[in-house]
Short mmCIF file of C-alpha atoms and ligand atoms in Angstrom, two decimals:
data_model
loop_
_atom_site.label_atom_id
_atom_site.label_comp_id
_atom_site.label_asym_id
_atom_site.label_seq_id
_atom_site.Cartn_x
_atom_site.Cartn_y
_atom_site.Cartn_z
CA MET A 1 15.12 0.00 -11.24
CA ILE A 2 15.46 -0.92 -7.56
CA ASN A 3 15.95 -4.63 -7.02
CA TYR A 4 14.76 -5.75 -3.89
CA THR A 5 13.56 -9.30 -5.18
CA LYS A 6 15.25 -11.31 -2.92
CA ASP A 7 14.62 -9.76 -0.17
CA ILE A 8 10.84 -9.36 -0.78
CA GLU A 9 11.91 -12.48 -1.27
CA VAL A 10 12.98 -13.69 1.79
CA LEU A 11 10.22 -11.35 3.59
CA LEU A 12 7.17 -13.04 1.95
CA HIS A 13 8.41 -16.72 3.03
CA LYS A 14 8.92 -15.52 6.41
CA LEU A 15 5.07 -13.86 7.00
CA TYR A 16 3.63 -16.51 4.96
CA PRO A 17 2.78 -19.10 7.23
CA ILE A 18 2.16 -17.23 9.79
CA THR A 19 -1.66 -16.72 11.05
CA ARG A 20 -2.70 -13.06 11.72
CA SER A 21 -6.44 -11.74 12.38
CA ILE A 22 -7.28 -8.39 13.69
CA THR A 23 -5.21 -9.56 16.98
CA GLY A 24 -3.17 -12.10 17.75
CA ASP A 25 -0.02 -13.05 18.79
CA GLY A 26 0.51 -14.06 14.99
CA ASN A 27 -0.10 -9.82 14.30
CA ARG A 28 3.19 -9.30 16.76
CA ASP A 29 5.18 -11.73 15.39
CA SER A 30 4.58 -10.01 12.13
CA LEU A 31 5.40 -6.46 13.43
CA ASN A 32 8.43 -7.97 15.29
CA ILE A 33 9.75 -9.69 11.60
CA ILE A 34 8.97 -6.13 9.81
CA LYS A 35 11.10 -4.79 12.31
CA GLU A 36 14.03 -6.37 12.31
CA LEU A 37 13.85 -4.54 9.05
CA ILE A 38 12.36 -1.14 9.54
CA PRO A 39 12.12 0.92 13.16
CA ILE A 40 8.16 0.98 13.55
CA ASN A 41 7.06 0.68 16.79
CA VAL A 42 4.41 -1.80 18.03
CA ILE A 43 1.93 -0.05 19.21
CA GLU A 44 -0.80 -1.71 21.34
CA TYR A 45 -4.61 -0.65 21.78
CA PRO A 46 -6.40 -2.31 24.86
CA THR A 47 -9.93 -4.89 24.67
CA GLY A 48 -12.67 -2.80 25.77
CA GLN A 49 -11.24 0.24 23.91
CA ASN A 50 -13.97 2.59 22.54
CA VAL A 51 -13.24 3.84 19.10
CA TYR A 52 -16.00 5.59 17.42
CA ASP A 53 -18.77 3.41 17.06
CA TRP A 54 -16.82 0.57 17.57
CA SER A 55 -15.18 -1.01 20.25
CA ILE A 56 -11.68 -3.11 20.47
CA PRO A 57 -12.57 -7.03 20.30
CA LYS A 58 -11.21 -9.41 22.62
CA GLU A 59 -7.58 -10.78 21.64
CA TRP A 60 -7.69 -14.21 19.05
CA ASN A 61 -5.34 -16.81 19.41
CA ILE A 62 -5.41 -20.60 18.19
CA LYS A 63 -3.09 -23.10 18.94
CA ASP A 64 -4.92 -26.17 17.43
CA ALA A 65 -8.05 -27.75 15.53
CA TRP A 66 -9.28 -30.10 13.65
CA ILE A 67 -11.56 -32.71 12.75
CA LYS A 68 -11.47 -36.14 13.40
CA ASN A 69 -13.66 -39.20 11.67
CA SER A 70 -14.99 -42.37 13.46
CA LYS A 71 -11.58 -44.34 12.76
CA GLY A 72 -9.44 -41.24 14.88
CA GLU A 73 -7.84 -40.47 11.51
CA LYS A 74 -7.32 -36.72 11.35
CA ILE A 75 -8.75 -35.68 7.78
CA ILE A 76 -8.53 -32.00 8.76
CA ASP A 77 -5.75 -30.42 10.29
CA PHE A 78 -5.30 -26.88 10.95
CA LYS A 79 -1.23 -27.50 10.47
CA ASN A 80 -2.06 -28.18 7.08
CA SER A 81 -3.03 -24.95 6.91
CA ASN A 82 -4.11 -22.78 8.85
CA LEU A 83 -7.34 -20.91 6.77
CA HIS A 84 -8.72 -24.48 7.62
CA VAL A 85 -10.61 -22.73 10.91
CA VAL A 86 -12.86 -19.42 10.51
CA SER A 87 -10.89 -16.79 11.31
CA TYR A 88 -12.19 -15.94 15.55
CA SER A 89 -13.94 -19.03 15.53
CA THR A 90 -14.68 -19.82 19.27
CA PRO A 91 -13.32 -23.12 21.19
CA VAL A 92 -14.82 -26.94 20.10
CA ASN A 93 -14.41 -29.89 21.37
CA LYS A 94 -16.88 -32.29 20.81
CA LYS A 95 -18.34 -35.14 18.39
CA MET A 96 -21.42 -34.72 16.37
CA SER A 97 -23.18 -35.90 13.87
CA PHE A 98 -22.13 -34.77 9.60
CA ASP A 99 -25.60 -33.03 9.99
CA GLU A 100 -24.68 -30.80 12.49
CA LEU A 101 -21.00 -30.63 11.40
CA LYS A 102 -22.36 -29.71 8.18
CA SER A 103 -23.57 -26.40 8.44
CA ASN A 104 -19.76 -24.94 9.78
CA LEU A 105 -18.02 -26.40 6.97
CA HIS A 106 -17.07 -24.09 4.11
CA PHE A 107 -16.32 -24.56 0.92
CA ILE A 108 -17.02 -22.89 -2.95
CA LYS A 109 -18.22 -25.51 -5.42
CA GLU A 110 -16.86 -23.46 -8.23
CA LEU A 111 -13.04 -24.03 -6.96
CA PRO A 112 -13.11 -27.80 -5.84
CA GLN A 113 -9.66 -26.93 -4.92
CA ALA A 114 -9.32 -23.48 -3.50
CA ILE A 115 -9.79 -23.62 0.91
CA PRO A 116 -11.73 -20.73 1.45
CA TYR A 117 -10.95 -17.68 3.70
CA ARG A 118 -13.50 -16.84 6.29
CA THR A 119 -14.06 -14.69 9.26
CA SER A 120 -16.76 -14.49 12.22
CA TYR A 121 -15.28 -11.55 14.14
CA TYR A 122 -18.37 -9.75 15.79
CA ASN A 123 -20.42 -12.89 15.80
CA GLU A 124 -19.09 -15.51 18.88
CA ASN A 125 -19.39 -19.10 15.94
CA TRP A 126 -16.75 -21.32 14.87
CA GLY A 127 -16.38 -23.01 11.50
CA PHE A 128 -13.46 -24.83 9.25
CA CYS A 129 -13.22 -24.05 5.74
CA ILE A 130 -12.25 -26.73 3.19
CA SER A 131 -11.56 -27.65 -0.07
CA TYR A 132 -14.76 -29.12 -1.97
CA ASP A 133 -12.85 -31.81 -3.22
CA GLU A 134 -12.25 -32.41 0.84
CA TYR A 135 -15.95 -32.11 1.74
CA GLN A 136 -16.54 -34.77 -1.07
CA THR A 137 -13.84 -37.75 -0.42
CA LEU A 138 -13.75 -36.93 3.17
CA PHE A 139 -16.95 -36.89 4.69
CA CYS A 140 -20.16 -39.08 4.80
CA GLU A 141 -23.78 -38.67 5.56
CA ASP A 142 -24.33 -41.24 8.41
CA GLU A 143 -20.45 -40.81 9.95
CA TYR A 144 -19.77 -39.12 13.47
CA TYR A 145 -16.93 -36.34 13.06
CA GLU A 146 -15.02 -35.01 16.21
CA VAL A 147 -14.07 -31.83 16.01
CA PHE A 148 -11.79 -29.47 17.84
CA ILE A 149 -10.26 -26.04 17.70
CA ASP A 150 -7.85 -24.90 20.63
CA SER A 151 -8.41 -21.15 20.91
CA SER A 152 -8.86 -18.56 23.08
CA LEU A 153 -10.65 -15.08 22.89
CA LYS A 154 -9.75 -13.25 25.82
CA ASP A 155 -9.29 -9.37 27.03
CA GLY A 156 -5.94 -8.36 25.29
CA SER A 157 -4.86 -6.16 22.70
CA LEU A 158 -4.93 -4.64 19.03
CA SER A 159 -1.26 -4.04 17.47
CA ILE A 160 -0.68 -1.71 15.08
CA GLY A 161 2.77 -0.74 13.71
CA GLU A 162 3.28 3.09 13.17
CA LEU A 163 6.47 4.28 11.53
CA LEU A 164 6.90 8.58 10.91
CA ILE A 165 9.43 9.72 9.11
CA LYS A 166 9.83 12.99 9.15
CA GLY A 167 11.09 15.25 5.59
CA LYS A 168 11.56 18.68 5.49
CA SER A 169 8.01 19.71 6.18
CA GLU A 170 5.34 18.75 8.55
CA LYS A 171 2.60 17.99 5.70
CA GLU A 172 2.55 14.18 5.65
CA TYR A 173 1.25 11.74 3.59
CA LEU A 174 0.03 8.29 5.10
CA ILE A 175 1.18 4.57 3.71
CA SER A 176 -1.66 2.07 5.24
CA CYS A 177 -1.43 -1.67 4.87
CA TYR A 178 -3.57 -3.91 6.83
CA ILE A 179 -1.22 -7.04 8.57
CA CYS A 180 -5.07 -8.96 9.05
CA HIS A 181 -5.07 -11.85 6.34
CA PRO A 182 -3.44 -15.68 7.57
CA SER A 183 -1.65 -17.07 4.49
CA MET A 184 -2.66 -15.44 1.69
CA ALA A 185 0.14 -13.52 -0.38
CA ASN A 186 -1.56 -11.02 -2.98
CA ASP A 187 -4.02 -10.25 -0.35
CA SER A 188 -2.50 -8.91 2.10
CA LEU A 189 1.04 -10.08 2.29
CA SER A 190 1.73 -7.96 -0.96
CA GLY A 191 0.51 -5.06 0.75
CA VAL A 192 2.83 -5.62 3.98
CA ILE A 193 5.96 -6.14 1.77
CA THR A 194 5.45 -3.23 -0.76
CA THR A 195 5.09 -0.58 2.73
CA THR A 196 7.87 -2.67 3.57
CA PHE A 197 10.24 -1.72 1.35
CA ILE A 198 8.94 1.94 0.21
CA ALA A 199 9.71 2.50 4.04
CA LYS A 200 13.85 0.61 3.87
CA GLU A 201 13.74 3.31 0.69
CA LEU A 202 12.41 6.81 2.49
CA LEU A 203 14.54 6.13 4.86
CA LYS A 204 17.34 5.85 2.70
CA LYS A 205 16.13 9.11 1.29
CA GLN A 206 15.22 10.64 4.10
CA ALA A 207 17.68 14.07 4.15
CA GLU A 208 16.19 14.73 0.57
CA LEU A 209 12.41 14.38 2.15
CA GLU A 210 9.63 17.28 1.10
CA HIS A 211 6.82 15.51 2.86
CA SER A 212 6.96 13.70 5.70
CA TYR A 213 5.31 9.81 5.85
CA ARG A 214 2.97 8.30 8.67
CA ILE A 215 4.04 4.84 7.65
CA VAL A 216 0.98 1.90 9.39
CA PHE A 217 0.59 -1.39 9.73
CA VAL A 218 -3.13 -1.96 10.49
CA PRO A 219 -6.00 -4.75 10.93
CA GLU A 220 -8.00 -3.56 8.12
CA THR A 221 -11.33 -2.14 9.39
CA ILE A 222 -10.86 -1.69 13.29
CA GLY A 223 -7.60 -0.77 13.06
CA ALA A 224 -7.44 2.04 10.48
CA ILE A 225 -10.75 2.78 12.66
CA SER A 226 -8.65 2.57 15.99
CA TYR A 227 -5.95 4.27 14.45
CA CYS A 228 -7.59 7.50 13.44
CA ALA A 229 -9.05 7.79 16.87
CA ASN A 230 -6.25 7.30 18.93
CA ASN A 231 -4.93 9.74 16.06
CA GLU A 232 -7.49 11.67 15.28
CA LYS A 233 -5.70 15.14 15.45
CA VAL A 234 -2.48 14.17 13.32
CA MET A 235 -4.55 12.40 10.94
CA LYS A 236 -6.89 15.28 10.23
CA LYS A 237 -4.27 17.13 8.95
CA ILE A 238 -3.64 14.41 6.00
CA ASP A 239 -4.53 14.94 2.81
CA ASN A 240 -3.53 12.43 0.69
CA GLY A 241 -2.48 8.82 1.41
CA LEU A 242 -1.61 5.65 -0.02
CA VAL A 243 -3.43 2.41 0.48
CA ILE A 244 -1.53 -0.69 -0.60
CA THR A 245 -3.03 -4.12 -1.04
CA THR A 246 -2.98 -6.64 -3.92
CA CYS A 247 -0.35 -5.36 -5.91
CA GLY A 248 1.74 -9.10 -6.77
CA GLY A 249 -0.59 -10.60 -8.86
CA GLN A 250 -0.21 -12.12 -12.21
CA GLY A 251 -2.24 -10.63 -13.72
CA ASP A 252 -3.14 -6.10 -14.77
CA PHE A 253 -2.09 -3.65 -13.23
CA GLY A 254 -4.87 -1.14 -12.10
CA TYR A 255 -5.14 2.21 -9.94
CA LYS A 256 -8.21 2.13 -7.95
CA GLN A 257 -8.69 6.42 -7.81
CA SER A 258 -9.36 8.34 -4.11
CA TRP A 259 -12.61 10.11 -3.74
CA GLU A 260 -12.30 13.00 -5.73
CA LYS A 261 -11.74 12.01 -9.41
CA THR A 262 -9.75 15.20 -9.81
CA ASN A 263 -7.17 15.16 -7.80
CA PHE A 264 -3.97 15.16 -8.35
CA ILE A 265 -2.54 11.58 -6.70
CA ASN A 266 -4.72 10.39 -9.50
CA GLN A 267 -3.65 12.32 -11.94
CA ILE A 268 0.24 11.11 -10.84
CA VAL A 269 -0.49 7.53 -10.59
CA GLU A 270 -1.55 7.36 -14.61
CA ASP A 271 1.47 9.23 -15.53
CA VAL A 272 3.87 6.73 -13.41
CA PHE A 273 1.70 4.02 -15.38
CA LYS A 274 2.05 6.06 -18.98
CA GLN A 275 5.59 6.65 -17.99
CA ASN A 276 6.54 2.98 -17.55
CA LYS A 277 4.48 2.59 -21.08
CA ILE A 278 2.32 -0.19 -18.69
CA GLU A 279 -1.38 -0.56 -19.77
CA PHE A 280 -4.08 -0.44 -16.67
CA LYS A 281 -7.15 -0.83 -15.19
CA THR A 282 -8.85 1.87 -13.71
CA TYR A 283 -11.13 1.89 -10.75
CA PRO A 284 -13.05 4.51 -9.37
CA PHE A 285 -13.56 5.17 -6.02
CA ASP A 286 -16.07 3.01 -4.39
CA ILE A 287 -17.43 3.17 -1.46
CA HIS A 288 -16.85 -0.59 -1.03
CA GLY A 289 -13.20 -1.71 -0.74
CA SER A 290 -10.28 -1.23 2.00
CA ASP A 291 -8.94 1.10 4.41
CA GLU A 292 -9.91 4.03 2.72
CA ARG A 293 -13.20 3.81 3.70
CA GLN A 294 -11.88 4.97 6.98
CA TYR A 295 -9.52 7.55 5.19
CA SER A 296 -12.28 9.13 3.36
CA SER A 297 -15.02 9.66 5.77
CA GLN A 298 -16.22 12.57 6.11
CA GLY A 299 -13.79 13.38 9.01
CA PHE A 300 -10.87 13.04 7.59
CA LYS A 301 -11.32 13.06 3.49
CA ILE A 302 -8.19 11.62 2.98
CA ASN A 303 -7.46 11.42 -0.83
CA CYS A 304 -6.20 8.38 -0.91
CA THR A 305 -4.97 5.78 -3.92
CA THR A 306 -4.25 2.43 -4.75
CA ILE A 307 -2.14 0.86 -7.40
CA SER A 308 -3.03 -2.44 -7.38
CA LYS A 309 -1.81 -6.26 -9.70
CA ASP A 310 -5.39 -7.85 -9.24
CA LYS A 311 -7.09 -5.82 -7.37
CA TYR A 312 -9.07 -7.56 -4.89
CA TYR A 313 -12.41 -8.73 -5.75
CA GLU A 314 -11.21 -9.08 -9.23
CA TYR A 315 -8.96 -12.55 -9.20
CA LYS A 316 -10.40 -16.12 -8.77
CA GLU A 317 -7.90 -16.66 -6.26
CA TYR A 318 -8.97 -13.99 -4.57
CA HIS A 319 -9.53 -15.14 -0.60
CA THR A 320 -8.39 -18.81 -0.92
CA SER A 321 -5.69 -21.01 -0.31
CA LEU A 322 -4.82 -19.84 -4.15
CA ASP A 323 -3.63 -16.55 -3.07
CA ASN A 324 -0.64 -18.68 -2.57
CA LEU A 325 2.95 -17.92 -3.02
CA ASP A 326 2.52 -19.73 -6.69
CA PHE A 327 0.26 -16.66 -7.24
CA VAL A 328 2.37 -13.71 -5.93
CA LYS A 329 6.18 -13.81 -7.45
CA ALA A 330 8.81 -11.51 -5.79
CA GLU A 331 9.73 -10.06 -8.94
CA ASN A 332 6.34 -8.99 -9.69
CA LEU A 333 6.28 -7.65 -6.02
CA ASN A 334 9.69 -5.30 -6.88
CA LYS A 335 7.96 -4.08 -9.92
CA THR A 336 5.05 -2.14 -8.46
CA LEU A 337 7.36 -1.82 -5.19
CA ASP A 338 9.21 0.51 -8.24
CA LEU A 339 6.36 2.16 -9.40
CA TYR A 340 4.84 3.39 -6.50
CA LEU A 341 8.29 4.65 -5.54
CA GLN A 342 8.07 6.91 -8.55
CA LEU A 343 4.64 7.15 -7.72
CA ILE A 344 5.91 8.66 -4.27
CA GLU A 345 9.06 10.20 -5.55
CA LYS A 346 6.60 12.78 -7.65
CA MET A 347 3.79 13.06 -4.99
CA ASP A 348 7.27 14.12 -2.74
CA LYS A 349 7.96 17.05 -4.64
CA ASN A 350 4.38 18.21 -5.45
CA ILE A 351 5.40 21.85 -2.45
CA ILE A 352 3.16 25.01 -3.28
CA TYR A 353 5.28 27.93 -3.58
CA LYS A 354 4.99 31.70 -3.41
CA ASN A 355 6.93 34.39 -5.54
CA LEU A 356 7.38 36.91 -3.49
CA TYR A 357 8.71 39.52 -6.45
CA PRO A 358 4.97 39.74 -7.28
CA ASN A 359 5.30 43.44 -8.68
CA CYS A 360 6.61 43.02 -12.38
CA GLU A 361 9.65 40.65 -13.26
CA VAL A 362 12.80 39.40 -10.86
CA MET A 363 16.26 40.36 -13.07
CA LEU A 364 17.23 37.06 -13.74
CA SER A 365 21.36 38.13 -14.38
CA LYS A 366 21.07 40.30 -10.93
CA HIS A 367 20.34 36.14 -8.85
CA ASP A 368 22.57 34.59 -11.65
CA LEU A 369 19.25 32.77 -12.66
CA TYR A 370 19.94 33.98 -16.41
CA PRO A 371 20.07 30.43 -18.23
CA LYS A 372 24.05 30.60 -19.73
CA THR A 373 23.02 28.26 -22.38
CA GLY A 374 20.22 30.28 -23.71
CA GLY A 375 16.46 29.00 -25.28
CA ALA A 376 17.90 25.40 -26.33
CA LEU A 377 14.93 22.98 -25.19
CA LEU A 378 15.21 20.45 -22.40
CA PRO A 379 15.70 16.71 -23.60
CA ASN A 380 12.24 15.29 -24.20
CA THR A 381 10.28 18.64 -23.76
CA ASN A 382 9.40 21.53 -25.61
CA VAL A 383 10.82 24.34 -22.76
CA SER A 384 13.92 25.54 -22.05
CA GLN A 385 15.33 26.05 -18.77
CA LEU A 386 14.26 30.33 -18.97
CA ASP A 387 10.72 29.14 -19.81
CA ILE A 388 10.19 26.90 -16.88
CA ILE A 389 11.55 29.80 -14.61
CA LEU A 390 9.70 32.45 -16.15
CA TRP A 391 6.13 30.35 -16.19
CA SER A 392 7.10 28.42 -12.47
CA LEU A 393 7.53 32.53 -11.32
CA TYR A 394 4.09 33.32 -13.12
CA TYR A 395 2.10 30.39 -11.23
CA MET A 396 3.54 30.52 -8.34
CA ASP A 397 1.09 32.59 -6.36
CA GLY A 398 0.35 30.39 -3.77
CA THR A 399 -2.07 28.03 -5.09
CA TYR A 400 -0.45 26.95 -7.99
CA SER A 401 1.47 22.93 -7.16
CA LEU A 402 4.38 22.48 -9.12
CA TYR A 403 2.33 19.53 -10.63
CA ASP A 404 0.25 22.11 -11.70
CA ILE A 405 2.84 24.07 -13.39
CA SER A 406 4.19 20.59 -14.44
CA LYS A 407 1.32 19.78 -16.06
CA ARG A 408 0.67 23.25 -17.92
CA LEU A 409 3.74 22.88 -19.16
CA ASP A 410 3.43 19.55 -19.82
CA VAL A 411 6.91 18.52 -17.96
CA ASP A 412 7.87 16.22 -15.53
CA ILE A 413 7.64 18.00 -12.14
CA ALA A 414 11.23 17.00 -11.13
CA LEU A 415 12.20 18.78 -13.63
CA ILE A 416 9.94 22.09 -11.70
CA TYR A 417 11.66 20.54 -8.77
CA LYS A 418 14.38 21.56 -9.52
CA GLU A 419 14.00 25.32 -10.68
CA ALA A 420 11.95 25.85 -7.90
CA LYS A 421 14.80 24.74 -5.34
CA ILE A 422 16.57 26.79 -7.18
CA LEU A 423 14.74 30.03 -6.74
CA GLU A 424 14.58 29.15 -3.19
CA SER A 425 18.01 28.93 -2.00
CA LYS A 426 17.95 32.72 -3.79
CA GLN A 427 15.13 33.76 -1.90
CA ILE A 428 13.05 34.79 -4.94
CA ILE A 429 10.23 32.08 -3.49
CA GLU A 430 9.17 30.54 -0.43
CA LYS A 431 6.79 27.42 0.13
CA ILE A 432 3.45 27.76 1.34
CA TYR A 433 2.14 24.78 3.63
CA GLU A 434 -1.65 24.73 3.77
ZN1 ZN B 501 -9.25 -10.04 2.10
#
C-alpha cells in the first residue's frame, strides 16, 4: 500500500485554515500550495464571462469581520473561524439592535457547538454563522451591537487549477475536485488532497499510462460549468471520470454510482471494495450532489463515480465547524487514496482491442505464444495463460473491452492486460479508440 500519510498531514494543515469561496485570493493561495506538489496551470476566468446559462460572478475577498457588544467586546471574530461569516457577505459597518441583527445570525439548534457553513453567492446579503451556544450566551434581546465585515465584491476572476497528464492514448479520463469550501476537512479538503496525490502518483507512472488524465480543481458548480464552457470540445470526448469529495471521515466507505448504473466504472469500484474486503454503501445516481451534475448533463454525459468515506449529506458534522481536523485523519485519507489508485489502475487498463486475425485461430507457436507451462491454472484463478490468450482473441472484435473480458473469465483485468500487451507487441491485436 502507498504511504502518503505524512505528506497528507502536512497538506491538510497547510490548506485547512485558508478562506476559500467560489472566487478570491484564498482559492489562488490554495492552488499555489498544490502547485508546489504537482505542476498545475492556474487559469483565471474573468468576472462577467458568460458560461452557458451562468456568468462568472464578481470576485469576493474578505480581510476581517466581527460583532462587538455594547461594551465594545468582540463576541464573534472571523479570525477565530472563517465559517463565522456567510460566504460572499457584502461589506457592513453598522450599529444595530438585536432585532435587526437577528435575521442575519445563523446557527443549528440541534448541534449547539457547531458553527454552520452558509453561503450567499448569487443573492447580495450578509450574515454571521455562530454556534447555538454562542447565540444563547453572548446575545441579549435589548442589546445593541456593532457589526463589521471588511469584504469586497469586485470585478476580478474565478481561479481553477488544471493538469493534463498524457498517457499513450489521447482518450481522457476526468478527475475533478472542488476548492470552494473554507475551513472544513472532509467536505471538501479530503477531495482536494486525494486528487493532488493521485496526480503525483500518475505523474510517477506516466510512461506506463494507457489513458490521459484531465485533472481539475474548480469551485463547485460555477467552476465546473465554467470549465465545461471553456473546454467544451475536449470535455465532450470524455466518457468517464471521478468526482472526488468527502472521502476522509471516520464513518463508512461508500460510492455514488455514475448516471449509467451498469457502466464499467461502477463495477470496478465494487471490485476494488470487494478485493480489499471493505464493506461499502451504494448510493445510486442522484441529480443532487456535486459536479457530476454538470458532467452528467445532456451535452456531456460523463459517467462519474465518487468513492466516499462519510459522504456529503450523510454525516452530522457536514457543513459545520465540526468537519475539522479531528474528524478527518491523514491515515484515513491515505487509505481512500490507495483505493482510488487501485480503481484508476484498473480503469487505465480498460482498453478495447481488435483481433487482426479474425479468420480462424492464429498459430500460437509460430508467434511464440504457446505457453511453455501448458495448462497450469494461474494462481487464484480457474484459467490458464492459454485460456486467457484464446478467450481474449475470441472476444476481441473491437467491441469488448478488457474489463468485459476479465468479467467473462472471472479474473482481474491486470491478467488480461498482461497477455493483451504481448499479443499487441506481436501485432496480432490492435487498440481501438472510440
Ligand atoms: Zn459542501
